[in-house]
Amino acid sequence: MALSPKVYTWLCGLFASLGSIIFGYDLGVIAGVLPATDFKAVMGPRYENDNLVGLITSIFVLGCFFGMFPVAYFADKLGRRITIQIGALIYVLGGALQTGARNMDMMLAGRFFAGFGVGVMADLAPLYQAEIAHPSIRGRLTTLQQFMLGIGAFTASWVIVPAIPLIAFMLLMPESPRWLAERGRWEEALTTLARLHANGDESDKFVLSQIEDMKADINKSAEIGESSWKELFTVPSNFRRVTLGYILQFSVQMTGVSAIQYYSTTIFTTMGFSASRILLFQSINSVIALIGEACCVLWVDHTGRRRPLIVGNIASGLSFVVGSILMARWPGSVDNDAAHYIFIITTWVFNFFFSACIGPLSWAYPAEIFSTRTRAKSTAITSSSSWISNFFIAQVTPIAFKAIGWKYYLVFAICGHTNALVIWAFFPETTGRRLEEMDALFENSPVFVGGTTYAEVGDRTAGERELREGTFAPGDISEKDGRDTEKASIEHK
């Protein structure tokens, strides 16, 4: 019996996100590798240099950052599928160098190349997922990225293995129909869409409506000319979206997630816990993250994008408020086990809300707000924000903790709340909308969306229903909940 189209599409999205297991693995294991006696011996006397030790951690995300420069070019020229495979191959090279490292230089090179490959895969996986998804389940696909990252952190086992099946599975998976259409390969785009959304039926109304919607979008793009980096900053609606995506990705690191992930051992030690107890806490933390990420995948298309981001950031900010108080009043040197265990619970609370609300949507939202002509270039810019801020936090955190101690926690306590305020004020809701209507949405919605209809979730099935019924207007905004919303008419000159 044939799989239902949505199940098949979801499985394609699942396999595309296998690369995130690798990043999750790195987050889960690097903190435990650095203090290992055998590792120190292999690294040699240069391991005594604190800056180089910090670079072992942070050069991975620096590699991710530099991976953003070529990814847009290759994704547009070679396609999403082949570029993901290239990223996986580069990671295999980096993983091999790390596995066989005999000195500091070899380890640093391996971690840079591994990060480069992960950066390519992490940027393109949600983009590919968004482009193949039904509008009503797009959130479930694009949030798989964080779920697979959680699995990697939970297993923290073989380094190279996840990249091998990713390369193999991508050979069997379809290319993005929107990329095919952008390249003028309409017959292949139709065949692929039918395969993804209608069990291969090329006469299905839902499939034909999407082709019509894509043609309107691409015809509009053809009148403008070939996409350029310049238009991302000179066209107001494009610049607005790049800004929102960049802010969102940067704000993720200002929740404090990397400080906890990279330096949890140091933080828990200052609260007086033994190494074996810390390992237990980290294992529980990984399970909590998986539960949170699974909740996001299941519920995100019902709750919308804005609400989880707002609630998650407020919860993360409050957890750091409580954590700051506990670190200041009852540090590890003070005999108060109750306070120390409450501190651990606050990190678990933070981790749940981050995994259920913030982490997955920081990748999903940028992947769906851009048009096909600019999506690869735009997400390369927004994703670079995540990697450079991650590098910044990884480098600054040990210095900050040594200099100001618990006061460093206040930075994240404040930023969690300011993140929530910015998202409430400026981020339009995108749940259920067709990718081809995003231009109209950002051209017509006000910059300040808090309290307006553009902040409401509405009917998550509206966009897909209009496509199935053939009642949509190509490039126009879907009618949410049956209300007459302002139509963003796109002129086809």
Tab-separated table of C-alpha atoms in Angstrom:
chain	number	residue	atom	x	y	z
A	1	MET	CA	0.000	0.000	0.000
A	2	ALA	CA	1.365	3.423	-0.973
A	3	LEU	CA	2.286	5.887	1.750
A	4	SER	CA	0.024	8.898	2.104
A	5	PRO	CA	1.560	12.005	0.487
A	6	LYS	CA	2.001	13.801	3.820
A	7	VAL	CA	3.751	10.795	5.387
A	8	TYR	CA	6.078	10.472	2.379
A	9	THR	CA	6.870	14.191	2.441
A	10	TRP	CA	7.471	14.063	6.197
A	11	LEU	CA	9.891	11.142	5.778
A	12	CYS	CA	11.802	13.076	3.098
A	13	GLY	CA	12.093	15.978	5.535
A	14	LEU	CA	13.192	13.620	8.305
A	15	PHE	CA	16.035	12.139	6.262
A	16	ALA	CA	17.131	15.618	5.117
A	17	SER	CA	17.639	16.628	8.750
A	18	LEU	CA	19.940	13.698	9.601
A	19	GLY	CA	22.880	16.101	9.481
A	20	SER	CA	21.604	17.792	12.637
A	21	ILE	CA	22.384	14.632	14.590
A	22	ILE	CA	26.031	15.465	13.957
A	23	PHE	CA	25.751	18.941	15.457
A	24	GLY	CA	23.836	17.498	18.408
A	25	TYR	CA	26.583	14.961	18.896
A	26	ASP	CA	29.208	17.696	19.045
A	27	LEU	CA	27.206	19.651	21.618
A	28	GLY	CA	26.714	16.522	23.690
A	29	VAL	CA	30.278	15.256	23.733
A	30	ILE	CA	32.769	18.132	23.429
A	31	ALA	CA	32.431	19.294	27.041
A	32	GLY	CA	33.341	15.800	28.225
A	33	VAL	CA	36.224	15.324	25.767
A	34	LEU	CA	38.173	18.472	26.610
A	35	PRO	CA	39.107	17.548	30.217
A	36	ALA	CA	39.899	13.882	29.356
A	37	THR	CA	43.466	12.850	30.250
A	38	ASP	CA	44.055	10.933	27.008
A	39	PHE	CA	42.872	13.882	24.939
A	40	LYS	CA	45.208	16.256	26.771
A	41	ALA	CA	48.137	13.907	26.149
A	42	VAL	CA	47.424	13.766	22.393
A	43	MET	CA	47.099	17.546	22.154
A	44	GLY	CA	50.517	18.032	23.748
A	45	PRO	CA	51.967	21.005	25.663
A	46	ARG	CA	49.984	23.575	23.638
A	47	TYR	CA	46.908	22.388	25.528
A	48	GLU	CA	48.097	24.562	28.400
A	49	ASN	CA	47.098	27.620	26.334
A	50	ASP	CA	43.555	28.529	27.450
A	51	ASN	CA	42.845	30.395	24.219
A	52	LEU	CA	43.650	27.316	22.124
A	53	VAL	CA	41.509	25.114	24.347
A	54	GLY	CA	38.613	27.519	23.847
A	55	LEU	CA	39.300	27.525	20.124
A	56	ILE	CA	38.854	23.738	19.976
A	57	THR	CA	35.246	24.314	20.996
A	58	SER	CA	34.507	27.487	19.075
A	59	ILE	CA	36.297	26.796	15.771
A	60	PHE	CA	33.535	24.291	14.979
A	61	VAL	CA	30.901	27.044	14.856
A	62	LEU	CA	33.399	29.312	13.094
A	63	GLY	CA	33.524	26.648	10.373
A	64	CYS	CA	29.708	26.682	10.326
A	65	PHE	CA	29.840	30.448	9.771
A	66	PHE	CA	32.242	30.214	6.835
A	67	GLY	CA	30.080	27.485	5.339
A	68	MET	CA	27.413	30.126	4.780
A	69	PHE	CA	29.394	31.945	2.080
A	70	PRO	CA	29.370	29.233	-0.634
A	71	VAL	CA	26.106	27.542	0.369
A	72	ALA	CA	23.848	30.100	-1.324
A	73	TYR	CA	25.731	29.834	-4.617
A	74	PHE	CA	25.785	26.039	-4.708
A	75	ALA	CA	22.169	25.706	-3.516
A	76	ASP	CA	20.975	27.888	-6.392
A	77	LYS	CA	23.286	26.432	-9.046
A	78	LEU	CA	23.430	22.734	-8.138
A	79	GLY	CA	20.182	22.309	-6.229
A	80	ARG	CA	19.285	21.740	-2.583
A	81	ARG	CA	19.798	17.966	-2.626
A	82	ILE	CA	23.312	17.876	-4.122
A	83	THR	CA	24.498	20.735	-1.894
A	84	ILE	CA	23.342	18.880	1.233
A	85	GLN	CA	25.368	15.873	0.040
A	86	ILE	CA	28.427	18.093	-0.467
A	87	GLY	CA	28.037	19.353	3.112
A	88	ALA	CA	27.871	15.767	4.381
A	89	LEU	CA	31.046	14.827	2.480
A	90	ILE	CA	32.916	17.811	3.912
A	91	TYR	CA	31.797	16.752	7.362
A	92	VAL	CA	33.110	13.226	6.784
A	93	LEU	CA	36.511	14.776	5.960
A	94	GLY	CA	36.421	16.827	9.158
A	95	GLY	CA	35.272	13.868	11.242
A	96	ALA	CA	38.090	11.719	9.859
A	97	LEU	CA	40.671	14.385	10.717
A	98	GLN	CA	39.329	14.606	14.285
A	99	THR	CA	39.268	10.846	14.720
A	100	GLY	CA	42.853	10.506	13.512
A	101	ALA	CA	44.176	13.692	15.134
A	102	ARG	CA	47.694	13.384	16.514
A	103	ASN	CA	48.216	17.019	17.492
A	104	MET	CA	46.444	20.312	18.111
A	105	ASP	CA	46.671	21.546	14.504
A	106	MET	CA	45.069	18.403	13.091
A	107	MET	CA	42.241	18.611	15.630
A	108	LEU	CA	41.576	22.270	14.856
A	109	ALA	CA	41.523	21.570	11.110
A	110	GLY	CA	39.172	18.651	11.615
A	111	ARG	CA	36.773	20.666	13.723
A	112	PHE	CA	36.777	23.547	11.236
A	113	PHE	CA	35.929	21.299	8.273
A	114	ALA	CA	33.349	19.407	10.327
A	115	GLY	CA	31.734	22.717	11.258
A	116	PHE	CA	31.834	23.864	7.634
A	117	GLY	CA	29.904	20.771	6.575
A	118	VAL	CA	27.407	21.053	9.418
A	119	GLY	CA	26.814	24.707	8.541
A	120	VAL	CA	25.870	23.764	4.977
A	121	MET	CA	23.538	20.981	6.120
A	122	ALA	CA	21.950	22.987	8.927
A	123	ASP	CA	21.193	25.899	6.603
A	124	LEU	CA	19.746	23.824	3.760
A	125	ALA	CA	17.792	21.159	5.643
A	126	PRO	CA	14.960	23.485	6.823
A	127	LEU	CA	15.034	25.299	3.473
A	128	TYR	CA	14.552	22.001	1.613
A	129	GLN	CA	11.876	20.904	4.079
A	130	ALA	CA	9.955	24.168	3.678
A	131	GLU	CA	10.031	23.891	-0.109
A	132	ILE	CA	8.635	20.338	-0.252
A	133	ALA	CA	6.057	20.643	2.545
A	134	HIS	CA	2.292	20.947	2.487
A	135	PRO	CA	1.433	24.388	4.003
A	136	SER	CA	-0.498	22.766	6.870
A	137	ILE	CA	2.462	20.623	8.059
A	138	ARG	CA	5.396	22.859	7.127
A	139	GLY	CA	6.131	23.591	10.784
A	140	ARG	CA	6.369	19.890	11.627
A	141	LEU	CA	8.951	19.392	8.891
A	142	THR	CA	11.113	22.446	9.495
A	143	THR	CA	11.294	21.840	13.261
A	144	LEU	CA	12.665	18.322	12.723
A	145	GLN	CA	16.092	20.011	12.502
A	146	GLN	CA	16.159	20.680	16.250
A	147	PHE	CA	14.613	17.298	17.090
A	148	MET	CA	17.402	15.473	15.270
A	149	LEU	CA	19.937	17.718	16.991
A	150	GLY	CA	18.460	16.530	20.286
A	151	ILE	CA	18.822	12.905	19.237
A	152	GLY	CA	22.486	13.570	18.442
A	153	ALA	CA	23.057	15.125	21.850
A	154	PHE	CA	21.262	12.202	23.488
A	155	THR	CA	23.201	9.450	21.756
A	156	ALA	CA	26.579	11.246	21.618
A	157	SER	CA	28.152	8.225	19.978
A	158	TRP	CA	29.724	7.546	16.545
A	159	VAL	CA	30.942	10.788	14.974
A	160	ILE	CA	30.887	10.094	11.227
A	161	VAL	CA	28.056	7.545	10.977
A	162	PRO	CA	25.069	9.971	10.553
A	163	ALA	CA	26.717	11.622	7.530
A	164	ILE	CA	26.952	8.347	5.592
A	165	PRO	CA	23.201	7.516	5.501
A	166	LEU	CA	22.469	11.181	4.806
A	167	ILE	CA	24.541	11.040	1.605
A	168	ALA	CA	22.852	7.770	0.599
A	169	PHE	CA	19.281	8.850	1.411
A	170	MET	CA	19.669	12.156	-0.445
A	171	LEU	CA	20.384	10.152	-3.616
A	172	LEU	CA	16.918	8.609	-3.303
A	173	MET	CA	15.031	11.753	-2.362
A	174	PRO	CA	13.431	14.241	-4.774
A	175	GLU	CA	14.930	17.620	-5.556
A	176	SER	CA	13.053	20.680	-4.306
A	177	PRO	CA	10.201	21.311	-6.773
A	178	ARG	CA	10.593	25.050	-6.291
A	179	TRP	CA	14.260	24.910	-7.261
A	180	LEU	CA	13.356	22.870	-10.339
A	181	ALA	CA	10.727	25.440	-11.276
A	182	GLU	CA	13.184	28.282	-10.714
A	183	ARG	CA	15.539	26.577	-13.191
A	184	GLY	CA	12.744	26.258	-15.771
A	185	ARG	CA	12.424	22.471	-15.379
A	186	TRP	CA	8.629	22.535	-15.110
A	187	GLU	CA	7.956	18.930	-16.094
A	188	GLU	CA	10.296	17.686	-13.376
A	189	ALA	CA	8.748	20.138	-10.898
A	190	LEU	CA	5.279	18.799	-11.725
A	191	THR	CA	6.405	15.180	-11.412
A	192	THR	CA	8.136	15.865	-8.096
A	193	LEU	CA	5.165	17.746	-6.624
A	194	ALA	CA	2.830	14.955	-7.693
A	195	ARG	CA	5.140	12.422	-6.077
A	196	LEU	CA	5.276	14.422	-2.833
A	197	HIS	CA	1.665	15.547	-2.566
A	198	ALA	CA	-0.574	13.281	-4.663
A	199	ASN	CA	0.888	9.768	-4.935
A	200	GLY	CA	2.213	10.619	-8.394
A	201	ASP	CA	-1.069	11.963	-9.828
A	202	GLU	CA	0.014	14.865	-12.059
A	203	SER	CA	-3.589	15.881	-12.719
A	204	ASP	CA	-4.382	16.418	-9.016
A	205	LYS	CA	-5.899	19.866	-8.427
A	206	PHE	CA	-3.728	20.554	-5.377
A	207	VAL	CA	-0.586	19.860	-7.418
A	208	LEU	CA	-1.705	21.950	-10.407
A	209	SER	CA	-2.666	24.853	-8.131
A	210	GLN	CA	0.813	24.860	-6.607
A	211	ILE	CA	2.380	24.867	-10.077
A	212	GLU	CA	0.202	27.849	-10.987
A	213	ASP	CA	1.194	29.621	-7.764
A	214	MET	CA	4.885	28.978	-8.485
A	215	LYS	CA	4.565	30.230	-12.062
A	216	ALA	CA	3.075	33.516	-10.848
A	217	ASP	CA	5.907	33.920	-8.348
A	218	ILE	CA	8.624	33.035	-10.879
A	219	ASN	CA	7.098	35.223	-13.613
A	220	LYS	CA	7.224	38.136	-11.210
A	221	SER	CA	10.845	37.309	-10.426
A	222	ALA	CA	11.697	37.089	-14.139
A	223	GLU	CA	10.477	40.648	-14.643
A	224	ILE	CA	12.798	41.824	-11.866
A	225	GLY	CA	15.778	39.872	-13.192
A	226	GLU	CA	18.194	37.379	-11.686
A	227	SER	CA	18.356	37.471	-7.889
A	228	SER	CA	21.214	39.424	-6.361
A	229	TRP	CA	22.653	40.014	-2.926
A	230	LYS	CA	22.000	43.728	-3.349
A	231	GLU	CA	18.220	43.357	-3.489
A	232	LEU	CA	18.225	41.778	-0.029
A	233	PHE	CA	19.219	45.166	1.350
A	234	THR	CA	17.626	47.603	-1.133
A	235	VAL	CA	14.113	46.120	-1.449
A	236	PRO	CA	12.258	47.088	1.767
A	237	SER	CA	10.298	43.836	2.248
A	238	ASN	CA	13.440	41.756	1.608
A	239	PHE	CA	15.523	43.814	4.017
A	240	ARG	CA	12.784	43.541	6.627
A	241	ARG	CA	12.785	39.752	6.364
A	242	VAL	CA	16.578	39.467	6.446
A	243	THR	CA	16.613	41.704	9.515
A	244	LEU	CA	13.953	39.662	11.317
A	245	GLY	CA	15.695	36.379	10.465
A	246	TYR	CA	19.084	37.716	11.560
A	247	ILE	CA	17.682	39.045	14.829
A	248	LEU	CA	15.867	35.776	15.528
A	249	GLN	CA	18.952	33.637	14.965
A	250	PHE	CA	21.127	35.968	17.055
A	251	SER	CA	18.540	36.088	19.845
A	252	VAL	CA	18.770	32.309	20.240
A	253	GLN	CA	22.307	32.572	21.593
A	254	MET	CA	21.288	35.403	23.900
A	255	THR	CA	18.995	32.987	25.727
A	256	GLY	CA	22.156	31.432	27.193
A	257	VAL	CA	21.754	28.048	25.512
A	258	SER	CA	25.361	27.736	24.323
A	259	ALA	CA	26.757	28.885	27.655
A	260	ILE	CA	24.922	25.984	29.299
A	261	GLN	CA	25.615	23.439	26.551
A	262	TYR	CA	29.354	24.096	26.297
A	263	TYR	CA	30.137	24.871	29.914
A	264	SER	CA	27.528	22.936	31.928
A	265	THR	CA	30.276	20.931	33.625
A	266	THR	CA	31.952	24.116	34.876
A	267	ILE	CA	28.652	25.690	35.936
A	268	PHE	CA	27.445	22.625	37.850
A	269	THR	CA	30.831	22.222	39.511
A	270	THR	CA	30.590	25.760	40.924
A	271	MET	CA	27.321	24.652	42.532
A	272	GLY	CA	29.147	21.879	44.369
A	273	PHE	CA	28.242	18.761	42.373
A	274	SER	CA	30.558	15.819	41.652
A	275	ALA	CA	31.523	14.644	38.171
A	276	SER	CA	29.310	11.534	38.340
A	277	ARG	CA	26.327	13.592	39.494
A	278	ILE	CA	26.914	16.124	36.696
A	279	LEU	CA	26.917	13.309	34.124
A	280	LEU	CA	23.533	12.175	35.443
A	281	PHE	CA	22.146	15.723	35.227
A	282	GLN	CA	23.359	16.069	31.643
A	283	SER	CA	21.769	12.755	30.676
A	284	ILE	CA	18.434	13.832	32.150
A	285	ASN	CA	18.820	17.169	30.372
A	286	SER	CA	19.177	15.369	27.020
A	287	VAL	CA	15.968	13.408	27.630
A	288	ILE	CA	14.116	16.610	28.541
A	289	ALA	CA	15.384	18.266	25.355
A	290	LEU	CA	14.084	15.377	23.245
A	291	ILE	CA	10.668	15.585	24.910
A	292	GLY	CA	10.520	19.337	24.292
A	293	GLU	CA	11.567	18.983	20.657
A	294	ALA	CA	8.994	16.246	20.085
A	295	CYS	CA	6.303	18.511	21.562
A	296	CYS	CA	7.300	21.244	19.117
A	297	VAL	CA	7.150	18.924	16.094
A	298	LEU	CA	3.681	17.703	17.137
A	299	TRP	CA	2.102	21.039	18.081
A	300	VAL	CA	3.843	23.823	16.144
A	301	ASP	CA	1.312	23.905	13.300
A	302	HIS	CA	-1.473	24.311	15.868
A	303	THR	CA	0.144	26.899	18.152
A	304	GLY	CA	1.702	29.018	15.405
A	305	ARG	CA	5.215	30.456	15.312
A	306	ARG	CA	4.942	33.627	17.403
A	307	ARG	CA	3.285	32.267	20.538
A	308	PRO	CA	5.854	29.537	21.306
A	309	LEU	CA	8.734	31.945	20.633
A	310	ILE	CA	7.276	34.536	23.001
A	311	VAL	CA	6.373	32.063	25.769
A	312	GLY	CA	9.677	30.201	25.419
A	313	ASN	CA	11.791	33.340	25.708
A	314	ILE	CA	9.880	34.577	28.762
A	315	ALA	CA	10.281	31.165	30.434
A	316	SER	CA	13.998	31.050	29.614
A	317	GLY	CA	14.478	34.576	30.974
A	318	LEU	CA	12.695	33.674	34.214
A	319	SER	CA	14.768	30.515	34.632
A	320	PHE	CA	17.938	32.631	34.480
A	321	VAL	CA	16.454	35.096	36.978
A	322	VAL	CA	15.994	32.248	39.461
A	323	GLY	CA	19.380	30.782	38.546
A	324	SER	CA	21.115	34.126	39.154
A	325	ILE	CA	19.562	34.411	42.604
A	326	LEU	CA	20.567	30.872	43.543
A	327	MET	CA	24.159	31.256	42.288
A	328	ALA	CA	24.550	34.567	44.128
A	329	ARG	CA	22.910	33.546	47.415
A	330	TRP	CA	23.782	29.839	47.650
A	331	PRO	CA	26.907	28.981	45.596
A	332	GLY	CA	28.572	25.584	45.880
A	333	SER	CA	30.605	26.744	48.867
A	334	VAL	CA	27.409	27.179	50.895
A	335	ASP	CA	25.880	24.067	52.474
A	336	ASN	CA	22.360	24.127	51.027
A	337	ASP	CA	21.551	21.064	48.938
A	338	ALA	CA	17.951	22.151	48.349
A	339	ALA	CA	19.034	25.398	46.678
A	340	HIS	CA	21.621	23.579	44.567
A	341	TYR	CA	19.082	21.046	43.293
A	342	ILE	CA	16.573	23.810	42.560
A	343	PHE	CA	19.302	25.383	40.418
A	344	ILE	CA	19.571	22.146	38.444
A	345	ILE	CA	15.796	22.110	37.990
A	346	THR	CA	15.901	25.657	36.573
A	347	THR	CA	18.337	24.474	33.896
A	348	TRP	CA	15.950	21.634	33.056
A	349	VAL	CA	13.034	24.066	32.843
A	350	PHE	CA	15.091	26.304	30.566
A	351	ASN	CA	16.087	23.372	28.400
A	352	PHE	CA	12.499	22.198	27.966
A	353	PHE	CA	11.187	25.596	26.881
A	354	PHE	CA	14.175	26.230	24.650
A	355	SER	CA	13.759	22.846	22.958
A	356	ALA	CA	9.976	23.094	22.660
A	357	CYS	CA	9.713	26.732	21.602
A	358	ILE	CA	12.895	28.558	20.632
A	359	GLY	CA	15.506	26.303	19.040
A	360	PRO	CA	13.319	24.571	16.425
A	361	LEU	CA	11.499	27.739	15.345
A	362	SER	CA	14.709	29.741	14.985
A	363	TRP	CA	15.404	27.562	11.930
A	364	ALA	CA	11.823	27.108	10.743
A	365	TYR	CA	10.781	30.766	10.598
A	366	PRO	CA	13.625	32.106	8.381
A	367	ALA	CA	13.271	29.134	6.012
A	368	GLU	CA	9.658	29.993	5.175
A	369	ILE	CA	9.522	33.805	4.984
A	370	PHE	CA	11.547	34.351	1.787
A	371	SER	CA	10.621	33.945	-1.874
A	372	THR	CA	12.174	31.125	-3.914
A	373	ARG	CA	14.442	33.546	-5.819
A	374	THR	CA	16.092	34.866	-2.633
A	375	ARG	CA	15.631	32.019	-0.152
A	376	ALA	CA	19.101	30.435	-0.420
A	377	LYS	CA	20.956	33.761	-0.205
A	378	SER	CA	18.740	35.088	2.591
A	379	THR	CA	18.949	32.019	4.824
A	380	ALA	CA	22.726	31.963	4.343
A	381	ILE	CA	22.811	35.441	5.915
A	382	THR	CA	20.357	34.652	8.711
A	383	SER	CA	22.067	31.350	9.552
A	384	SER	CA	25.448	33.094	9.720
A	385	SER	CA	24.013	35.104	12.607
A	386	SER	CA	23.470	31.900	14.582
A	387	TRP	CA	27.020	30.675	14.034
A	388	ILE	CA	28.853	33.947	14.694
A	389	SER	CA	26.859	34.579	17.887
A	390	ASN	CA	27.490	30.970	18.938
A	391	PHE	CA	31.226	31.525	18.421
A	392	PHE	CA	31.033	34.763	20.385
A	393	ILE	CA	29.278	33.137	23.369
A	394	ALA	CA	31.650	30.157	23.338
A	395	GLN	CA	34.668	32.475	23.530
A	396	VAL	CA	33.268	34.971	26.034
A	397	THR	CA	31.561	32.636	28.531
A	398	PRO	CA	34.613	31.215	30.381
A	399	ILE	CA	36.148	34.685	30.602
A	400	ALA	CA	32.895	36.224	31.830
A	401	PHE	CA	32.300	33.553	34.477
A	402	LYS	CA	35.842	34.018	35.753
A	403	ALA	CA	35.499	37.824	35.852
A	404	ILE	CA	31.950	38.436	37.145
A	405	GLY	CA	30.623	35.014	38.162
A	406	TRP	CA	26.862	34.768	38.685
A	407	LYS	CA	26.298	38.287	37.272
A	408	TYR	CA	26.901	36.845	33.796
A	409	TYR	CA	23.590	34.996	34.190
A	410	LEU	CA	21.804	38.369	34.343
A	411	VAL	CA	22.656	39.008	30.675
A	412	PHE	CA	20.538	36.028	29.657
A	413	ALA	CA	17.831	36.828	32.195
A	414	ILE	CA	17.358	40.242	30.568
A	415	CYS	CA	17.732	39.091	26.964
A	416	GLY	CA	15.085	36.392	27.301
A	417	HIS	CA	12.483	39.061	28.060
A	418	THR	CA	13.686	41.542	25.433
A	419	ASN	CA	13.639	38.734	22.848
A	420	ALA	CA	9.991	38.045	23.671
A	421	LEU	CA	9.111	41.736	23.361
A	422	VAL	CA	10.784	42.098	19.952
A	423	ILE	CA	9.065	38.975	18.591
A	424	TRP	CA	5.657	40.139	19.846
A	425	ALA	CA	6.118	43.556	18.265
A	426	PHE	CA	7.683	42.843	14.877
A	427	PHE	CA	7.256	39.221	13.726
A	428	PRO	CA	4.188	38.428	11.557
A	429	GLU	CA	2.556	35.027	11.954
A	430	THR	CA	3.300	32.635	9.053
A	431	THR	CA	1.524	29.427	10.070
A	432	GLY	CA	-0.476	27.813	7.271
A	433	ARG	CA	0.493	30.349	4.629
A	434	ARG	CA	1.743	29.343	1.195
A	435	LEU	CA	5.408	30.064	0.498
A	436	GLU	CA	4.372	31.995	-2.608
A	437	GLU	CA	2.343	34.482	-0.548
A	438	MET	CA	5.217	35.523	1.716
A	439	ASP	CA	6.172	38.454	-0.538
A	440	ALA	CA	2.620	39.793	-0.282
A	441	LEU	CA	2.530	39.229	3.485
A	442	PHE	CA	5.665	41.253	4.176
A	443	GLU	CA	4.844	43.939	1.610
A	444	ASN	CA	1.437	44.631	3.141
A	445	SER	CA	1.756	43.913	6.863
A	446	PRO	CA	2.834	46.847	9.064
A	447	VAL	CA	6.307	46.853	10.593
A	448	PHE	CA	4.712	46.808	14.057
A	449	VAL	CA	2.387	43.780	14.058
A	450	GLY	CA	1.655	43.362	17.774
A	451	GLY	CA	-2.114	43.394	18.332
A	452	THR	CA	-2.967	43.300	14.601
A	453	THR	CA	-4.525	40.479	12.555
A	454	TYR	CA	-1.067	39.740	11.147
A	455	ALA	CA	-0.066	38.458	14.610
A	456	GLU	CA	-2.924	35.929	14.773
A	457	VAL	CA	-2.608	32.246	13.923
A	458	GLY	CA	-6.019	31.997	12.263
A	459	ASP	CA	-6.884	28.909	10.233
A	460	ARG	CA	-3.719	26.875	9.676
A	461	THR	CA	-5.355	24.958	6.806
A	462	ALA	CA	-6.483	28.064	4.878
A	463	GLY	CA	-3.602	28.167	2.410
A	464	GLU	CA	-3.739	24.450	1.659
A	465	ARG	CA	-7.540	24.467	1.401
A	466	GLU	CA	-7.481	27.285	-1.144
A	467	LEU	CA	-4.963	25.349	-3.238
A	468	ARG	CA	-7.057	22.184	-3.138
A	469	GLU	CA	-10.253	24.059	-4.008
A	470	GLY	CA	-8.595	26.239	-6.630
A	471	THR	CA	-9.950	29.391	-4.948
A	472	PHE	CA	-6.576	31.034	-4.324
A	473	ALA	CA	-5.258	34.057	-6.195
A	474	PRO	CA	-1.595	33.473	-7.149
A	475	GLY	CA	0.673	35.564	-4.947
A	476	ASP	CA	-2.163	36.850	-2.754
A	477	ILE	CA	-2.592	36.398	0.988
A	478	SER	CA	-4.776	33.470	2.060
A	479	GLU	CA	-8.032	34.274	3.801
A	480	LYS	CA	-7.680	33.246	7.419
A	481	ASP	CA	-10.716	31.860	9.279
A	482	GLY	CA	-12.939	32.880	6.406
A	483	ARG	CA	-12.494	36.575	7.212
A	484	ASP	CA	-11.949	39.095	4.459
A	485	THR	CA	-8.384	40.112	5.074
A	486	GLU	CA	-6.686	42.751	3.053
A	487	LYS	CA	-5.527	41.182	-0.202
A	488	ALA	CA	-2.015	41.906	-1.294
A	489	SER	CA	-2.506	42.057	-5.026
A	490	ILE	CA	0.643	41.423	-6.990
A	491	GLU	CA	0.668	43.158	-10.337
A	492	HIS	CA	1.859	41.030	-13.244
A	493	LYS	CA	2.972	43.585	-15.738
